[in-house]
Backbone as XML, in Angstrom:
<?xml version="1.0"?>
<chain id="A" units="angstrom">
  <residue number="1" name="UNK">
    <atom name="N" x="7.698" y="-7.845" z="-5.369"/>
    <atom name="CA" x="6.696" y="-6.808" z="-5.554"/>
    <atom name="C" x="6.373" y="-6.650" z="-7.034"/>
  </residue>
  <residue number="2" name="UNK">
    <atom name="N" x="5.139" y="-6.352" z="-7.288"/>
    <atom name="CA" x="4.667" y="-6.100" z="-8.637"/>
    <atom name="C" x="4.719" y="-4.594" z="-8.906"/>
  </residue>
  <residue number="3" name="UNK">
    <atom name="N" x="5.152" y="-4.224" z="-10.091"/>
    <atom name="CA" x="5.372" y="-2.813" z="-10.426"/>
    <atom name="C" x="4.366" y="-2.296" z="-11.451"/>
  </residue>
  <residue number="4" name="UNK">
    <atom name="N" x="3.968" y="-1.048" z="-11.272"/>
    <atom name="CA" x="3.163" y="-0.317" z="-12.252"/>
    <atom name="C" x="3.953" y="0.934" z="-12.583"/>
  </residue>
  <residue number="5" name="UNK">
    <atom name="N" x="4.100" y="1.222" z="-13.872"/>
    <atom name="CA" x="4.813" y="2.421" z="-14.300"/>
    <atom name="C" x="3.995" y="3.087" z="-15.402"/>
  </residue>
  <residue number="6" name="UNK">
    <atom name="N" x="3.601" y="4.337" z="-15.160"/>
    <atom name="CA" x="2.757" y="5.059" z="-16.107"/>
    <atom name="C" x="3.353" y="6.445" z="-16.328"/>
  </residue>
  <residue number="7" name="UNK">
    <atom name="N" x="3.424" y="6.845" z="-17.596"/>
    <atom name="CA" x="3.840" y="8.206" z="-17.964"/>
    <atom name="C" x="2.699" y="8.840" z="-18.730"/>
  </residue>
  <residue number="8" name="UNK">
    <atom name="N" x="2.438" y="10.097" z="-18.405"/>
    <atom name="CA" x="1.360" y="10.812" z="-19.084"/>
    <atom name="C" x="1.820" y="12.242" z="-19.345"/>
  </residue>
  <residue number="9" name="UNK">
    <atom name="N" x="1.733" y="12.656" z="-20.603"/>
    <atom name="CA" x="2.103" y="14.023" z="-20.966"/>
    <atom name="C" x="1.019" y="14.979" z="-20.496"/>
  </residue>
  <residue number="10" name="UNK">
    <atom name="N" x="1.428" y="16.203" z="-20.213"/>
    <atom name="CA" x="0.470" y="17.234" z="-19.834"/>
    <atom name="C" x="0.922" y="18.575" z="-20.407"/>
  </residue>
  <residue number="11" name="UNK">
    <atom name="N" x="-0.007" y="19.519" z="-20.439"/>
    <atom name="CA" x="0.322" y="20.862" z="-20.929"/>
    <atom name="C" x="0.005" y="21.916" z="-19.858"/>
  </residue>
  <residue number="12" name="UNK">
    <atom name="N" x="0.024" y="21.505" z="-18.605"/>
    <atom name="CA" x="-0.287" y="22.400" z="-17.495"/>
    <atom name="C" x="0.960" y="23.147" z="-17.045"/>
  </residue>
  <residue number="13" name="UNK">
    <atom name="N" x="0.748" y="24.320" z="-16.442"/>
    <atom name="CA" x="1.903" y="24.976" z="-15.832"/>
    <atom name="C" x="2.298" y="24.157" z="-14.603"/>
  </residue>
  <residue number="14" name="UNK">
    <atom name="N" x="3.490" y="24.404" z="-14.105"/>
    <atom name="CA" x="4.052" y="23.548" z="-13.057"/>
    <atom name="C" x="3.190" y="23.518" z="-11.791"/>
  </residue>
  <residue number="15" name="UNK">
    <atom name="N" x="2.721" y="24.668" z="-11.352"/>
    <atom name="CA" x="1.918" y="24.731" z="-10.129"/>
    <atom name="C" x="0.615" y="23.941" z="-10.281"/>
  </residue>
  <residue number="16" name="UNK">
    <atom name="N" x="-0.013" y="24.080" z="-11.421"/>
    <atom name="CA" x="-1.268" y="23.352" z="-11.656"/>
    <atom name="C" x="-1.018" y="21.852" z="-11.786"/>
  </residue>
  <residue number="17" name="UNK">
    <atom name="N" x="0.091" y="21.473" z="-12.403"/>
    <atom name="CA" x="0.436" y="20.050" z="-12.532"/>
    <atom name="C" x="0.661" y="19.443" z="-11.147"/>
  </residue>
  <residue number="18" name="UNK">
    <atom name="N" x="1.315" y="20.177" z="-10.259"/>
    <atom name="CA" x="1.530" y="19.688" z="-8.888"/>
    <atom name="C" x="0.207" y="19.533" z="-8.143"/>
  </residue>
  <residue number="19" name="UNK">
    <atom name="N" x="-0.667" y="20.509" z="-8.310"/>
    <atom name="CA" x="-1.975" y="20.451" z="-7.645"/>
    <atom name="C" x="-2.780" y="19.262" z="-8.159"/>
  </residue>
  <residue number="20" name="UNK">
    <atom name="N" x="-2.699" y="19.021" z="-9.446"/>
    <atom name="CA" x="-3.398" y="17.900" z="-10.062"/>
    <atom name="C" x="-2.832" y="16.572" z="-9.559"/>
  </residue>
  <residue number="21" name="UNK">
    <atom name="N" x="-1.511" y="16.491" z="-9.449"/>
    <atom name="CA" x="-0.873" y="15.276" z="-8.923"/>
    <atom name="C" x="-1.315" y="15.022" z="-7.491"/>
  </residue>
  <residue number="22" name="UNK">
    <atom name="N" x="-1.471" y="16.089" z="-6.738"/>
    <atom name="CA" x="-1.893" y="15.931" z="-5.346"/>
    <atom name="C" x="-3.333" y="15.394" z="-5.277"/>
  </residue>
  <residue number="23" name="UNK">
    <atom name="N" x="-4.175" y="15.773" z="-6.224"/>
    <atom name="CA" x="-5.535" y="15.225" z="-6.280"/>
    <atom name="C" x="-5.500" y="13.710" z="-6.454"/>
  </residue>
  <residue number="24" name="UNK">
    <atom name="N" x="-4.626" y="13.249" z="-7.340"/>
    <atom name="CA" x="-4.485" y="11.814" z="-7.551"/>
    <atom name="C" x="-3.978" y="11.148" z="-6.274"/>
  </residue>
  <residue number="25" name="UNK">
    <atom name="N" x="-2.999" y="11.750" z="-5.633"/>
    <atom name="CA" x="-2.447" y="11.178" z="-4.398"/>
    <atom name="C" x="-3.510" y="11.118" z="-3.303"/>
  </residue>
  <residue number="26" name="UNK">
    <atom name="N" x="-4.333" y="12.146" z="-3.197"/>
    <atom name="CA" x="-5.412" y="12.144" z="-2.201"/>
    <atom name="C" x="-6.385" y="11.004" z="-2.471"/>
  </residue>
  <residue number="27" name="UNK">
    <atom name="N" x="-6.664" y="10.767" z="-3.741"/>
    <atom name="CA" x="-7.558" y="9.678" z="-4.124"/>
    <atom name="C" x="-6.948" y="8.320" z="-3.750"/>
  </residue>
  <residue number="28" name="UNK">
    <atom name="N" x="-5.665" y="8.138" z="-4.066"/>
    <atom name="CA" x="-4.981" y="6.895" z="-3.722"/>
    <atom name="C" x="-4.884" y="6.730" z="-2.205"/>
  </residue>
  <residue number="29" name="UNK">
    <atom name="N" x="-4.605" y="7.822" z="-1.521"/>
    <atom name="CA" x="-4.487" y="7.771" z="-0.063"/>
    <atom name="C" x="-5.804" y="7.335" z="0.556"/>
  </residue>
  <residue number="30" name="UNK">
    <atom name="N" x="-6.880" y="7.852" z="0.034"/>
    <atom name="CA" x="-8.202" y="7.489" z="0.544"/>
    <atom name="C" x="-8.510" y="6.018" z="0.290"/>
  </residue>
  <residue number="31" name="UNK">
    <atom name="N" x="-8.221" y="5.581" z="-0.910"/>
    <atom name="CA" x="-8.550" y="4.210" z="-1.302"/>
    <atom name="C" x="-7.663" y="3.170" z="-0.612"/>
  </residue>
  <residue number="32" name="UNK">
    <atom name="N" x="-6.384" y="3.475" z="-0.428"/>
    <atom name="CA" x="-5.436" y="2.489" z="0.097"/>
    <atom name="C" x="-4.868" y="2.866" z="1.469"/>
  </residue>
  <residue number="33" name="UNK">
    <atom name="N" x="-5.491" y="3.838" z="2.120"/>
    <atom name="CA" x="-5.058" y="4.263" z="3.448"/>
    <atom name="C" x="-3.567" y="4.623" z="3.452"/>
  </residue>
  <residue number="34" name="UNK">
    <atom name="N" x="-3.155" y="5.359" z="2.434"/>
    <atom name="CA" x="-1.745" y="5.715" z="2.270"/>
    <atom name="C" x="-1.467" y="7.110" z="2.820"/>
  </residue>
  <residue number="35" name="UNK">
    <atom name="N" x="-0.244" y="7.327" z="3.175"/>
    <atom name="CA" x="0.258" y="8.648" z="3.572"/>
    <atom name="C" x="1.111" y="9.152" z="2.419"/>
  </residue>
  <residue number="36" name="UNK">
    <atom name="N" x="1.078" y="10.462" z="2.184"/>
    <atom name="CA" x="1.912" y="11.005" z="1.112"/>
    <atom name="C" x="2.526" y="12.328" z="1.543"/>
  </residue>
  <residue number="37" name="UNK">
    <atom name="N" x="3.652" y="12.663" z="0.887"/>
    <atom name="CA" x="4.317" y="13.932" z="1.142"/>
    <atom name="C" x="5.133" y="14.321" z="-0.089"/>
  </residue>
  <residue number="38" name="UNK">
    <atom name="N" x="5.372" y="15.614" z="-0.231"/>
    <atom name="CA" x="6.184" y="16.135" z="-1.324"/>
    <atom name="C" x="7.653" y="16.136" z="-0.927"/>
  </residue>
  <residue number="39" name="UNK">
    <atom name="N" x="8.486" y="15.794" z="-1.872"/>
    <atom name="CA" x="9.939" y="15.910" z="-1.750"/>
    <atom name="C" x="10.397" y="16.503" z="-3.073"/>
  </residue>
  <residue number="40" name="UNK">
    <atom name="N" x="10.580" y="17.811" z="-3.111"/>
    <atom name="CA" x="10.838" y="18.556" z="-4.347"/>
    <atom name="C" x="9.650" y="18.363" z="-5.291"/>
  </residue>
  <residue number="41" name="UNK">
    <atom name="N" x="9.890" y="17.840" z="-6.486"/>
    <atom name="CA" x="8.805" y="17.609" z="-7.443"/>
    <atom name="C" x="8.323" y="16.163" z="-7.434"/>
  </residue>
  <residue number="42" name="UNK">
    <atom name="N" x="8.665" y="15.424" z="-6.398"/>
    <atom name="CA" x="8.236" y="14.035" z="-6.253"/>
    <atom name="C" x="7.225" y="13.936" z="-5.121"/>
  </residue>
  <residue number="43" name="UNK">
    <atom name="N" x="6.105" y="13.347" z="-5.417"/>
    <atom name="CA" x="5.100" y="13.096" z="-4.404"/>
    <atom name="C" x="5.227" y="11.622" z="-4.044"/>
  </residue>
  <residue number="44" name="UNK">
    <atom name="N" x="5.680" y="11.348" z="-2.851"/>
    <atom name="CA" x="5.911" y="9.967" z="-2.417"/>
    <atom name="C" x="4.740" y="9.515" z="-1.554"/>
  </residue>
  <residue number="45" name="UNK">
    <atom name="N" x="4.306" y="8.269" z="-1.764"/>
    <atom name="CA" x="3.193" y="7.737" z="-0.984"/>
    <atom name="C" x="3.510" y="6.325" z="-0.525"/>
  </residue>
  <residue number="46" name="UNK">
    <atom name="N" x="2.927" y="5.959" z="0.622"/>
    <atom name="CA" x="3.228" y="4.655" z="1.194"/>
    <atom name="C" x="2.090" y="4.195" z="2.094"/>
  </residue>
  <residue number="47" name="UNK">
    <atom name="N" x="1.794" y="2.918" z="2.007"/>
    <atom name="CA" x="0.862" y="2.262" z="2.918"/>
    <atom name="C" x="1.223" y="0.790" z="2.955"/>
  </residue>
  <residue number="48" name="UNK">
    <atom name="N" x="0.489" y="0.042" z="3.722"/>
    <atom name="CA" x="0.707" y="-1.399" z="3.748"/>
    <atom name="C" x="0.263" y="-1.950" z="2.402"/>
  </residue>
  <residue number="49" name="UNK">
    <atom name="N" x="1.173" y="-2.493" z="1.649"/>
    <atom name="CA" x="0.839" y="-3.117" z="0.375"/>
    <atom name="C" x="0.980" y="-2.245" z="-0.858"/>
  </residue>
  <residue number="50" name="UNK">
    <atom name="N" x="1.096" y="-0.934" z="-0.689"/>
    <atom name="CA" x="1.232" y="-0.028" z="-1.836"/>
    <atom name="C" x="2.216" y="1.074" z="-1.469"/>
  </residue>
  <residue number="51" name="UNK">
    <atom name="N" x="3.177" y="1.313" z="-2.360"/>
    <atom name="CA" x="4.019" y="2.487" z="-2.190"/>
    <atom name="C" x="4.518" y="2.920" z="-3.553"/>
  </residue>
  <residue number="52" name="UNK">
    <atom name="N" x="4.917" y="4.173" z="-3.633"/>
    <atom name="CA" x="5.385" y="4.651" z="-4.916"/>
    <atom name="C" x="5.737" y="6.116" z="-4.905"/>
  </residue>
  <residue number="53" name="UNK">
    <atom name="N" x="5.961" y="6.616" z="-6.127"/>
    <atom name="CA" x="6.374" y="7.991" z="-6.306"/>
    <atom name="C" x="5.752" y="8.525" z="-7.585"/>
  </residue>
  <residue number="54" name="UNK">
    <atom name="N" x="5.273" y="9.751" z="-7.504"/>
    <atom name="CA" x="4.730" y="10.442" z="-8.655"/>
    <atom name="C" x="5.602" y="11.669" z="-8.888"/>
  </residue>
  <residue number="55" name="UNK">
    <atom name="N" x="6.274" y="11.705" z="-10.037"/>
    <atom name="CA" x="7.152" y="12.831" z="-10.374"/>
    <atom name="C" x="6.413" y="13.769" z="-11.325"/>
  </residue>
  <residue number="56" name="UNK">
    <atom name="N" x="6.423" y="15.046" z="-10.976"/>
    <atom name="CA" x="5.803" y="16.062" z="-11.828"/>
    <atom name="C" x="6.910" y="16.761" z="-12.600"/>
  </residue>
  <residue number="57" name="UNK">
    <atom name="N" x="6.956" y="16.487" z="-13.903"/>
    <atom name="CA" x="7.926" y="17.128" z="-14.773"/>
    <atom name="C" x="7.287" y="18.287" z="-15.516"/>
  </residue>
  <residue number="58" name="UNK">
    <atom name="N" x="8.082" y="18.968" z="-16.301"/>
    <atom name="CA" x="7.601" y="20.145" z="-17.033"/>
    <atom name="C" x="6.486" y="19.797" z="-18.007"/>
  </residue>
  <residue number="59" name="UNK">
    <atom name="N" x="6.592" y="18.651" z="-18.683"/>
    <atom name="CA" x="5.602" y="18.263" z="-19.685"/>
    <atom name="C" x="5.053" y="16.864" z="-19.476"/>
  </residue>
  <residue number="60" name="UNK">
    <atom name="N" x="5.395" y="16.240" z="-18.339"/>
    <atom name="CA" x="5.022" y="14.843" z="-18.146"/>
    <atom name="C" x="4.881" y="14.521" z="-16.661"/>
  </residue>
  <residue number="61" name="UNK">
    <atom name="N" x="3.945" y="13.641" z="-16.371"/>
    <atom name="CA" x="3.793" y="13.080" z="-15.032"/>
    <atom name="C" x="4.238" y="11.626" z="-15.126"/>
  </residue>
  <residue number="62" name="UNK">
    <atom name="N" x="5.068" y="11.207" z="-14.196"/>
    <atom name="CA" x="5.604" y="9.855" z="-14.199"/>
    <atom name="C" x="5.283" y="9.223" z="-12.850"/>
  </residue>
  <residue number="63" name="UNK">
    <atom name="N" x="4.543" y="8.126" z="-12.881"/>
    <atom name="CA" x="4.152" y="7.480" z="-11.628"/>
    <atom name="C" x="4.654" y="6.044" z="-11.612"/>
  </residue>
  <residue number="64" name="UNK">
    <atom name="N" x="5.245" y="5.678" z="-10.484"/>
    <atom name="CA" x="5.728" y="4.315" z="-10.267"/>
    <atom name="C" x="5.096" y="3.808" z="-8.976"/>
  </residue>
  <residue number="65" name="UNK">
    <atom name="N" x="4.478" y="2.649" z="-9.055"/>
    <atom name="CA" x="3.787" y="2.072" z="-7.906"/>
    <atom name="C" x="4.278" y="0.639" z="-7.717"/>
  </residue>
  <residue number="66" name="UNK">
    <atom name="N" x="4.560" y="0.290" z="-6.482"/>
    <atom name="CA" x="4.918" y="-1.084" z="-6.126"/>
    <atom name="C" x="3.773" y="-1.669" z="-5.309"/>
  </residue>
  <residue number="67" name="UNK">
    <atom name="N" x="3.325" y="-2.847" z="-5.709"/>
    <atom name="CA" x="2.230" y="-3.525" z="-5.020"/>
    <atom name="C" x="2.776" y="-4.698" z="-4.224"/>
  </residue>
  <residue number="68" name="UNK">
    <atom name="N" x="2.309" y="-4.827" z="-3.019"/>
    <atom name="CA" x="2.693" y="-5.950" z="-2.176"/>
    <atom name="C" x="1.983" y="-7.226" z="-2.607"/>
  </residue>
  <residue number="69" name="UNK">
    <atom name="N" x="2.306" y="-8.285" z="-1.949"/>
    <atom name="CA" x="1.802" y="-9.621" z="-2.279"/>
    <atom name="C" x="0.276" y="-9.688" z="-2.363"/>
  </residue>
  <residue number="70" name="UNK">
    <atom name="N" x="-0.411" y="-9.102" z="-1.412"/>
    <atom name="CA" x="-1.876" y="-9.206" z="-1.368"/>
    <atom name="C" x="-2.559" y="-8.456" z="-2.506"/>
  </residue>
  <residue number="71" name="UNK">
    <atom name="N" x="-1.903" y="-7.417" z="-3.048"/>
    <atom name="CA" x="-2.523" y="-6.627" z="-4.108"/>
    <atom name="C" x="-2.080" y="-7.037" z="-5.509"/>
  </residue>
  <residue number="72" name="UNK">
    <atom name="N" x="-1.129" y="-7.936" z="-5.625"/>
    <atom name="CA" x="-0.657" y="-8.370" z="-6.944"/>
    <atom name="C" x="-1.777" y="-8.850" z="-7.859"/>
  </residue>
  <residue number="73" name="UNK">
    <atom name="N" x="-2.726" y="-9.647" z="-7.351"/>
    <atom name="CA" x="-3.793" y="-10.109" z="-8.239"/>
    <atom name="C" x="-4.667" y="-8.961" z="-8.791"/>
  </residue>
  <residue number="74" name="UNK">
    <atom name="N" x="-4.599" y="-7.806" z="-8.148"/>
    <atom name="CA" x="-5.400" y="-6.656" z="-8.576"/>
    <atom name="C" x="-4.615" y="-5.660" z="-9.423"/>
  </residue>
  <residue number="75" name="UNK">
    <atom name="N" x="-3.422" y="-6.050" z="-9.856"/>
    <atom name="CA" x="-2.547" y="-5.129" z="-10.585"/>
    <atom name="C" x="-3.240" y="-4.496" z="-11.788"/>
  </residue>
  <residue number="76" name="UNK">
    <atom name="N" x="-3.873" y="-5.275" z="-12.635"/>
    <atom name="CA" x="-4.508" y="-4.744" z="-13.845"/>
    <atom name="C" x="-5.616" y="-3.756" z="-13.484"/>
  </residue>
  <residue number="77" name="UNK">
    <atom name="N" x="-6.393" y="-4.081" z="-12.479"/>
    <atom name="CA" x="-7.485" y="-3.204" z="-12.057"/>
    <atom name="C" x="-6.933" y="-1.895" z="-11.475"/>
  </residue>
  <residue number="78" name="UNK">
    <atom name="N" x="-5.902" y="-1.985" z="-10.651"/>
    <atom name="CA" x="-5.300" y="-0.793" z="-10.045"/>
    <atom name="C" x="-4.666" y="0.085" z="-11.121"/>
  </residue>
  <residue number="79" name="UNK">
    <atom name="N" x="-3.940" y="-0.535" z="-12.055"/>
    <atom name="CA" x="-3.308" y="0.225" z="-13.136"/>
    <atom name="C" x="-4.354" y="0.930" z="-13.987"/>
  </residue>
  <residue number="80" name="UNK">
    <atom name="N" x="-5.420" y="0.234" z="-14.311"/>
    <atom name="CA" x="-6.498" y="0.824" z="-15.101"/>
    <atom name="C" x="-7.130" y="2.005" z="-14.363"/>
  </residue>
  <residue number="81" name="UNK">
    <atom name="N" x="-7.327" y="1.847" z="-13.082"/>
    <atom name="CA" x="-7.901" y="2.909" z="-12.263"/>
    <atom name="C" x="-6.997" y="4.142" z="-12.235"/>
  </residue>
  <residue number="82" name="UNK">
    <atom name="N" x="-5.701" y="3.939" z="-12.068"/>
    <atom name="CA" x="-4.758" y="5.062" z="-12.048"/>
    <atom name="C" x="-4.743" y="5.758" z="-13.399"/>
  </residue>
  <residue number="83" name="UNK">
    <atom name="N" x="-4.711" y="4.981" z="-14.494"/>
    <atom name="CA" x="-4.731" y="5.577" z="-15.836"/>
    <atom name="C" x="-5.994" y="6.409" z="-16.044"/>
  </residue>
  <residue number="84" name="UNK">
    <atom name="N" x="-7.134" y="5.871" z="-15.629"/>
    <atom name="CA" x="-8.400" y="6.594" z="-15.780"/>
    <atom name="C" x="-8.385" y="7.903" z="-15.001"/>
  </residue>
  <residue number="85" name="UNK">
    <atom name="N" x="-7.871" y="7.845" z="-13.778"/>
    <atom name="CA" x="-7.809" y="9.062" z="-12.961"/>
    <atom name="C" x="-6.860" y="10.088" z="-13.572"/>
  </residue>
  <residue number="86" name="UNK">
    <atom name="N" x="-5.722" y="9.631" z="-14.088"/>
    <atom name="CA" x="-4.795" y="10.552" z="-14.746"/>
    <atom name="C" x="-5.454" y="11.180" z="-15.960"/>
  </residue>
  <residue number="87" name="UNK">
    <atom name="N" x="-6.132" y="10.393" z="-16.773"/>
    <atom name="CA" x="-6.828" y="10.931" z="-17.942"/>
    <atom name="C" x="-7.871" y="11.962" z="-17.526"/>
  </residue>
  <residue number="88" name="UNK">
    <atom name="N" x="-8.582" y="11.656" z="-16.455"/>
    <atom name="CA" x="-9.641" y="12.542" z="-15.971"/>
    <atom name="C" x="-9.084" y="13.862" z="-15.453"/>
  </residue>
  <residue number="89" name="UNK">
    <atom name="N" x="-8.020" y="13.821" z="-14.666"/>
    <atom name="CA" x="-7.528" y="15.058" z="-14.062"/>
    <atom name="C" x="-6.541" y="15.829" z="-14.930"/>
  </residue>
  <residue number="90" name="UNK">
    <atom name="N" x="-5.882" y="15.137" z="-15.857"/>
    <atom name="CA" x="-4.946" y="15.839" z="-16.756"/>
    <atom name="C" x="-5.574" y="16.191" z="-18.104"/>
  </residue>
  <residue number="91" name="UNK">
    <atom name="N" x="-6.714" y="15.578" z="-18.390"/>
    <atom name="CA" x="-7.400" y="15.872" z="-19.651"/>
    <atom name="C" x="-6.901" y="15.048" z="-20.793"/>
  </residue>
</chain>
């Protein structure tokens, strides 16, 4: 599996950071037909070919994504898309 790991600092309160993380998860779920759920401060998502975890910390969002064989060639595009969405929703 190919891995994507992104950390992004934020200055949001915890509740708003969680809501913002959920927006990103909804976007990923829509695009990759993924299911997601919260487990404490970790938003876990999974679908065929993509799975990962987004951790909402006090001052940082940490996202780890594993790509299956079919999506490996798109790693750079997927990573760029996730970074852009994080920049957009976290400011």
